[in-house]
Short mmCIF file of C-alpha atoms in Angstrom, two decimals:
data_model
loop_
_atom_site.label_atom_id
_atom_site.label_comp_id
_atom_site.label_asym_id
_atom_site.label_seq_id
_atom_site.Cartn_x
_atom_site.Cartn_y
_atom_site.Cartn_z
CA MET A 14 108.88 111.85 88.31
CA THR A 15 112.17 110.10 89.51
CA THR A 16 112.63 106.55 89.43
CA THR A 17 114.44 103.72 91.40
CA ARG A 18 116.01 100.99 89.40
CA ARG A 19 115.68 97.32 90.76
CA ARG A 20 117.66 94.74 89.19
CA GLY A 21 115.89 92.71 86.84
CA GLN A 22 112.60 94.70 87.35
CA PRO A 23 111.54 97.83 85.34
CA GLU A 24 112.44 101.05 87.39
CA ILE A 25 110.12 102.02 89.93
CA GLN A 26 108.29 105.27 89.29
CA ASP A 27 107.48 107.88 92.17
CA TRP A 28 103.90 107.66 91.38
CA GLU A 29 104.08 103.65 92.60
CA LYS A 30 105.33 104.85 95.54
CA VAL A 31 102.53 107.22 96.17
CA ARG A 32 99.95 104.67 95.05
CA THR A 33 101.17 102.05 97.65
CA VAL A 34 101.29 104.42 100.71
CA ALA A 35 97.89 105.63 99.76
CA TRP A 36 96.61 102.26 99.34
CA ALA A 37 97.82 101.01 102.74
CA ASN A 38 96.46 104.34 104.63
CA TRP A 39 93.21 103.38 102.61
CA VAL A 40 93.29 99.71 104.03
CA ARG A 41 93.93 101.10 107.51
CA HIS A 42 91.00 103.65 107.08
CA ARG A 43 88.71 101.11 106.03
CA THR A 44 89.38 98.47 108.67
CA GLN A 45 88.80 101.17 111.37
CA GLN A 46 85.47 101.75 109.79
CA LYS A 47 84.73 98.23 110.61
CA ALA A 48 86.15 98.08 113.98
CA ASP A 49 84.08 101.21 114.80
CA GLU A 50 80.94 99.64 112.92
CA TYR A 51 81.04 96.69 114.89
CA ALA A 52 82.13 97.80 118.19
CA GLY A 53 79.86 96.18 121.02
CA ILE A 54 78.21 94.13 118.61
CA ALA A 55 77.88 90.39 120.07
CA ASN A 56 76.28 88.48 117.07
CA PRO A 57 77.32 90.60 113.77
CA SER A 58 75.72 89.42 110.40
CA ASN A 59 77.79 86.74 108.55
CA ASP A 60 76.63 88.44 105.36
CA ASP A 61 79.61 90.78 105.82
CA PRO A 62 83.10 88.81 104.67
CA PHE A 63 84.72 90.91 107.14
CA VAL A 64 82.67 89.10 109.89
CA SER A 65 82.22 85.61 107.71
CA THR A 66 85.88 85.02 107.21
CA GLY A 67 86.98 85.46 110.60
CA THR A 68 88.76 88.56 110.00
CA LEU A 69 86.51 90.61 112.60
CA ASP A 70 87.41 88.05 115.24
CA LEU A 71 91.08 88.26 114.65
CA LEU A 72 90.90 91.98 114.89
CA ASN A 73 88.81 91.80 117.94
CA GLU A 74 91.14 89.35 119.58
CA ARG A 75 93.99 92.23 119.10
CA LEU A 76 91.69 95.22 120.03
CA GLY A 77 90.56 93.37 123.30
CA LYS A 78 94.15 92.95 124.66
CA SER A 79 94.84 95.05 127.96
CA LYS A 80 96.22 98.68 127.22
CA ARG A 81 94.87 98.74 123.93
CA THR A 82 92.75 101.23 122.27
CA ARG A 83 90.64 100.68 119.45
CA THR A 84 92.82 102.69 116.91
CA ILE A 85 93.85 100.45 114.35
CA ALA A 86 97.67 99.89 114.04
CA LEU A 87 99.90 98.83 111.09
CA SER A 88 100.82 95.78 113.15
CA ASP A 89 97.22 94.97 113.49
CA LEU A 90 96.88 94.89 109.57
CA ASN A 91 99.69 92.51 109.60
CA ASN A 92 98.09 89.86 111.74
CA ILE A 93 94.50 90.22 110.08
CA PHE A 94 95.48 90.30 106.65
CA GLN A 95 99.17 88.55 106.21
CA GLY A 96 100.95 88.15 109.29
CA ASN A 97 99.01 85.23 110.99
CA LYS A 98 100.66 81.57 110.89
CA SER A 99 97.54 80.12 109.09
CA ASN A 100 97.57 82.61 106.30
CA SER A 101 99.41 82.10 102.87
CA ASN A 102 100.62 85.74 102.79
CA ALA A 103 102.37 85.67 106.11
CA THR A 104 105.99 85.91 104.29
CA LEU A 105 105.14 89.17 102.85
CA PRO A 106 106.75 92.55 103.77
CA ALA A 107 105.07 94.42 106.71
CA PHE A 108 102.61 97.14 106.36
CA SER A 109 105.21 99.67 107.51
CA ALA A 110 107.05 99.06 104.36
CA TYR A 111 103.90 99.79 102.27
CA ARG A 112 103.07 102.56 104.54
CA LEU A 113 106.39 103.94 104.02
CA GLY A 114 106.78 103.15 100.55
CA ARG A 115 109.86 100.96 100.93
CA HIS A 116 108.07 97.71 99.14
CA VAL A 117 105.74 99.04 96.32
CA ARG A 118 104.84 96.50 94.00
CA LEU A 119 102.26 94.29 95.52
CA SER A 120 101.21 90.82 94.85
CA SER A 121 97.78 90.64 92.97
CA ASP A 122 96.87 87.75 95.50
CA LEU A 123 97.35 90.22 98.45
CA ILE A 124 95.41 92.95 96.79
CA GLU A 125 92.68 90.49 95.96
CA SER A 126 92.50 88.83 99.24
CA ILE A 127 92.07 92.01 101.02
CA ASP A 128 89.29 93.11 98.80
CA LYS A 129 87.40 90.12 99.58
CA VAL A 130 86.84 91.40 102.74
CA LEU A 131 87.17 95.34 102.51
CA SER A 132 85.59 95.83 98.88
CA GLY A 133 86.86 98.73 96.77
CA THR A 134 90.56 98.52 98.26
CA ALA A 135 91.62 96.40 94.98
CA SER A 136 89.99 99.18 92.54
CA PHE A 137 91.90 101.83 94.87
CA TYR A 138 95.06 100.29 93.96
CA THR A 139 94.23 99.28 90.45
CA LEU A 140 92.61 102.31 89.18
CA GLY A 141 92.51 105.03 92.15
CA PRO A 142 89.88 105.96 94.80
CA TYR A 143 86.23 105.81 93.20
CA LYS A 144 87.49 104.04 90.27
CA THR A 145 88.62 107.18 88.78
CA PRO A 146 92.24 106.71 87.25
CA LEU A 147 94.07 108.73 89.74
CA TRP A 148 97.37 106.58 89.22
CA ALA A 149 97.11 106.80 85.72
CA ALA A 150 96.94 110.40 85.58
CA LEU A 151 99.81 110.63 87.88
CA ALA A 152 101.68 108.30 85.66
CA GLY A 153 101.01 110.52 82.61
CA LYS A 154 99.08 107.81 80.82
CA ILE A 155 96.48 109.81 79.55
CA THR A 156 95.15 107.36 76.46
CA ALA A 157 91.80 106.29 75.86
CA VAL A 158 91.95 103.07 77.38
CA ASP A 159 94.11 103.90 80.41
CA PHE A 160 92.47 107.17 81.39
CA TRP A 161 89.30 108.26 79.45
CA LYS A 162 87.59 104.98 79.57
CA PRO A 163 87.39 104.54 83.51
CA MET A 164 86.84 108.37 83.36
CA THR A 165 83.86 107.56 81.21
CA ASP A 166 83.02 104.75 83.44
CA SER A 167 83.25 106.63 86.66
CA ALA A 168 80.25 108.59 88.28
CA VAL A 169 81.91 111.84 87.24
CA PHE A 170 80.28 111.67 84.08
CA ASP A 171 76.77 110.84 85.42
CA SER A 172 76.24 114.54 86.50
CA ALA A 173 73.83 116.60 84.69
CA GLU A 174 76.50 119.17 83.77
CA LEU A 175 78.61 116.45 81.79
CA ASP A 176 76.01 114.50 80.58
CA LYS A 177 74.63 117.08 78.09
CA TYR A 178 78.41 117.04 76.73
CA SER A 179 78.59 113.28 76.67
CA ALA A 180 75.41 112.50 75.11
CA SER A 181 76.22 114.90 72.02
CA PHE A 182 78.94 112.47 71.22
CA ASP A 183 76.38 109.95 69.93
CA LEU A 184 75.43 112.09 66.91
CA LEU A 185 79.15 112.25 66.23
CA GLY A 186 79.36 108.54 65.50
CA TYR A 187 80.93 107.98 68.75
CA LYS A 188 78.06 105.80 70.54
CA GLY A 189 79.33 103.21 72.86
CA ASN A 190 82.99 104.58 72.49
CA LYS A 191 82.36 108.11 74.21
CA HIS A 192 85.95 107.55 75.66
CA ARG A 193 87.47 107.93 72.62
CA ALA A 194 85.56 111.09 71.80
CA PHE A 195 86.77 112.49 74.95
CA ALA A 196 90.47 111.67 74.24
CA ASP A 197 89.88 113.73 71.20
CA VAL A 198 88.71 116.89 72.75
CA PRO A 199 91.62 119.65 73.25
CA TRP A 200 92.52 119.94 76.77
CA GLU A 201 91.94 123.64 76.24
CA ILE A 202 88.27 123.03 75.84
CA TRP A 203 88.28 120.44 78.92
CA VAL A 204 89.79 123.39 80.94
CA GLN A 205 86.87 125.94 79.96
CA LEU A 206 84.43 123.62 80.66
CA LEU A 207 85.73 122.44 84.25
CA HIS A 208 85.46 126.20 85.18
CA LYS A 209 82.03 126.48 84.19
CA LEU A 210 81.22 123.38 86.29
CA PRO A 211 79.83 123.89 90.05
CA LEU A 212 83.18 123.14 91.63
CA PRO A 213 82.91 123.01 95.71
CA PRO A 214 84.36 126.20 97.62
CA MET A 215 87.52 125.19 99.28
CA ASN A 216 86.07 125.40 102.73
CA GLU A 217 83.59 122.66 101.57
CA ILE A 218 86.36 120.25 100.59
CA THR A 219 88.19 120.53 103.99
CA LYS A 220 85.30 119.79 106.48
CA GLY A 221 86.52 116.49 107.72
CA ASN A 222 83.96 113.82 107.27
CA GLN A 223 81.68 115.94 105.13
CA HIS A 224 83.83 114.60 102.09
CA PRO A 225 82.07 111.54 100.87
CA LEU A 226 85.30 109.96 100.32
CA LEU A 227 85.97 109.84 104.18
CA SER A 228 82.47 109.20 105.23
CA GLY A 229 81.08 105.87 106.00
CA SER A 230 78.48 106.57 103.16
CA GLU A 231 80.65 105.24 100.08
CA ASP A 232 79.04 102.97 97.62
CA LYS A 233 80.72 100.08 98.95
CA ASP A 234 79.84 97.81 95.64
CA ARG A 235 80.33 100.15 93.10
CA ALA A 236 83.05 102.34 94.71
CA ALA A 237 82.53 105.06 92.21
CA GLY A 238 81.13 108.19 93.38
CA ASP A 239 82.42 111.69 93.99
CA VAL A 240 81.98 114.21 91.33
CA TRP A 241 84.39 116.43 93.03
CA TYR A 242 87.13 114.30 93.20
CA GLY A 243 86.40 113.03 89.65
CA TYR A 244 87.11 116.36 88.55
CA GLY A 245 90.37 116.70 90.41
CA VAL A 246 91.70 113.60 88.70
CA LEU A 247 90.32 115.06 85.32
CA ALA A 248 92.33 118.06 86.16
CA ILE A 249 95.42 116.27 86.64
CA GLY A 250 95.08 114.47 83.30
CA LEU A 251 94.56 117.82 81.42
CA CYS A 252 97.69 118.82 83.38
CA GLN A 253 99.84 116.04 81.98
CA VAL A 254 98.43 116.79 78.36
CA ALA A 255 99.14 120.38 78.74
CA VAL A 256 102.61 120.00 80.10
CA ASN A 257 103.51 117.55 76.97
CA ASP A 258 101.86 119.93 74.45
CA THR A 259 104.78 121.50 72.85
CA GLN A 260 102.78 122.43 69.97
CA ASN A 261 100.37 125.13 71.87
CA ALA A 262 102.04 127.74 74.03
CA ASP A 263 98.82 129.36 74.91
CA PRO A 264 99.48 131.03 78.27
CA TYR A 265 96.13 131.93 79.13
CA SER A 266 94.48 128.04 78.90
CA ARG A 267 97.65 126.88 81.00
CA GLN A 268 97.22 129.67 83.75
CA ASP A 269 93.34 128.85 83.83
CA LEU A 270 94.84 125.24 84.53
CA CYS A 271 96.86 126.14 87.33
CA THR A 272 94.10 127.84 89.02
CA LEU A 273 92.11 125.09 88.61
CA MET A 274 94.55 122.59 90.39
CA LEU A 275 95.16 124.94 93.24
CA ARG A 276 91.39 125.19 93.94
CA LEU A 277 91.37 121.36 93.86
CA ASP A 278 94.32 120.95 95.82
CA PRO A 279 92.39 120.08 99.23
CA LEU A 280 91.08 116.94 97.82
CA TRP A 281 94.52 115.34 98.04
CA ALA A 282 95.13 116.89 101.52
CA ARG A 283 92.24 114.91 102.60
CA LEU A 284 93.59 111.67 101.33
CA ASP A 285 96.90 112.33 102.55
CA ALA A 286 95.78 113.00 105.76
CA LEU A 287 94.40 109.24 106.35
CA HIS A 288 97.71 108.52 107.67
CA SER A 289 96.93 110.16 111.03
CA LEU A 290 94.85 107.30 112.04
CA LEU A 291 97.61 105.68 113.58
CA ASN A 292 99.17 107.55 116.59
CA ASP A 293 102.62 108.22 115.23
CA ASP A 294 104.43 111.14 113.86
CA SER A 295 106.17 109.76 111.05
CA PRO A 296 105.01 112.04 107.90
CA ASN A 297 103.53 110.68 104.74
CA ALA A 298 106.79 109.91 102.69
CA HIS A 299 104.95 110.11 99.43
CA PRO A 300 101.94 112.31 99.46
CA ILE A 301 99.28 112.51 96.68
CA GLY A 302 99.49 116.15 97.16
CA ASN A 303 103.22 116.76 96.52
CA ALA A 304 102.96 114.45 93.33
CA VAL A 305 100.11 117.02 92.04
CA ASN A 306 101.83 120.05 93.33
CA LEU A 307 105.37 119.12 91.31
CA LEU A 308 103.12 118.39 88.15
CA THR A 309 101.31 121.80 88.97
CA GLU A 310 104.67 123.41 88.99
CA LYS A 311 105.86 122.00 85.67
CA LEU A 312 102.67 123.35 84.18
CA ARG A 313 103.51 126.81 85.70
CA GLN A 314 106.89 126.73 84.09
CA SER A 315 105.78 125.90 80.80
CA ILE A 316 103.93 129.25 81.09
CA LEU A 317 107.16 131.24 81.33
CA SER A 318 109.14 132.42 78.43
CA GLU A 319 112.39 131.18 77.61
CA ASP A 320 113.87 134.47 79.02
CA GLU A 321 111.88 134.20 82.15
CA GLN A 322 112.97 130.53 82.81
CA ASP A 323 116.53 131.76 82.28
CA ALA A 324 116.19 134.44 85.12
CA ALA A 325 114.03 131.95 87.25
CA THR A 326 117.10 129.37 86.85
CA ALA A 327 119.69 132.08 87.66
CA ALA A 328 117.69 133.38 90.57
CA GLY A 329 117.37 129.98 92.36
#
């Protein structure tokens, strides 16, 4: 992925822009869920930090103004999370800068302060949705610690289909370190396994709120859940490994992986669609789907022979 150099800082990677835009969209989506949940409730319970911290009062004050709808805008997020005068985050960039990918590296204080009232938003930024390592996958950090450990900890490996495979590693001396065993499995074997799993039909993924990630049924404390989504993150990680595997030019496994990536593409489209909560026409400048498609195209190009690559370059 291309980079942007900032003076005195490491180069900003494209995946970091994708992450920040997705996080801003997710914060807005979760705030909209809260606004809808408490609409018309006179005395909400203080058990919810969104209520007890006064965040709901700040939000209702804005939504109660004349000519306002109850659709959350970026300016609402500025006010309730960082823009009011009593908030220590008031000098931070506006949420529109996050939403457009203009300000990418967020302070840990901001991430943690928002997570206190919207549980799961911090893990979305540091790992990815449902604590699966999407950002490590897009960054190409397919290591035992950065990628396989959070994949092992996520609910994708709670499925009965994968449990029988992961249990076998105990017999091979990997007990308690299954993530290291997973990292040692050749990517071609993982591709074969994923093709055997009951992946959802494409029309099931695209049914709006039928997707658990976009519904109100997510586990807010664990925030680790959707098996389909976990398969998608796993496929991205495998794609990174395959692209960089210069020792194995197996075109059949690579083609199978390309097919798998296309089948899971609607997952990223659903995440990217969250920006439409705001009534604006501005496109998502750094969509997840685009980053995944670019990676898939790299994999597809690696299948071509040198002569075919030359011909494709000349034709383009």
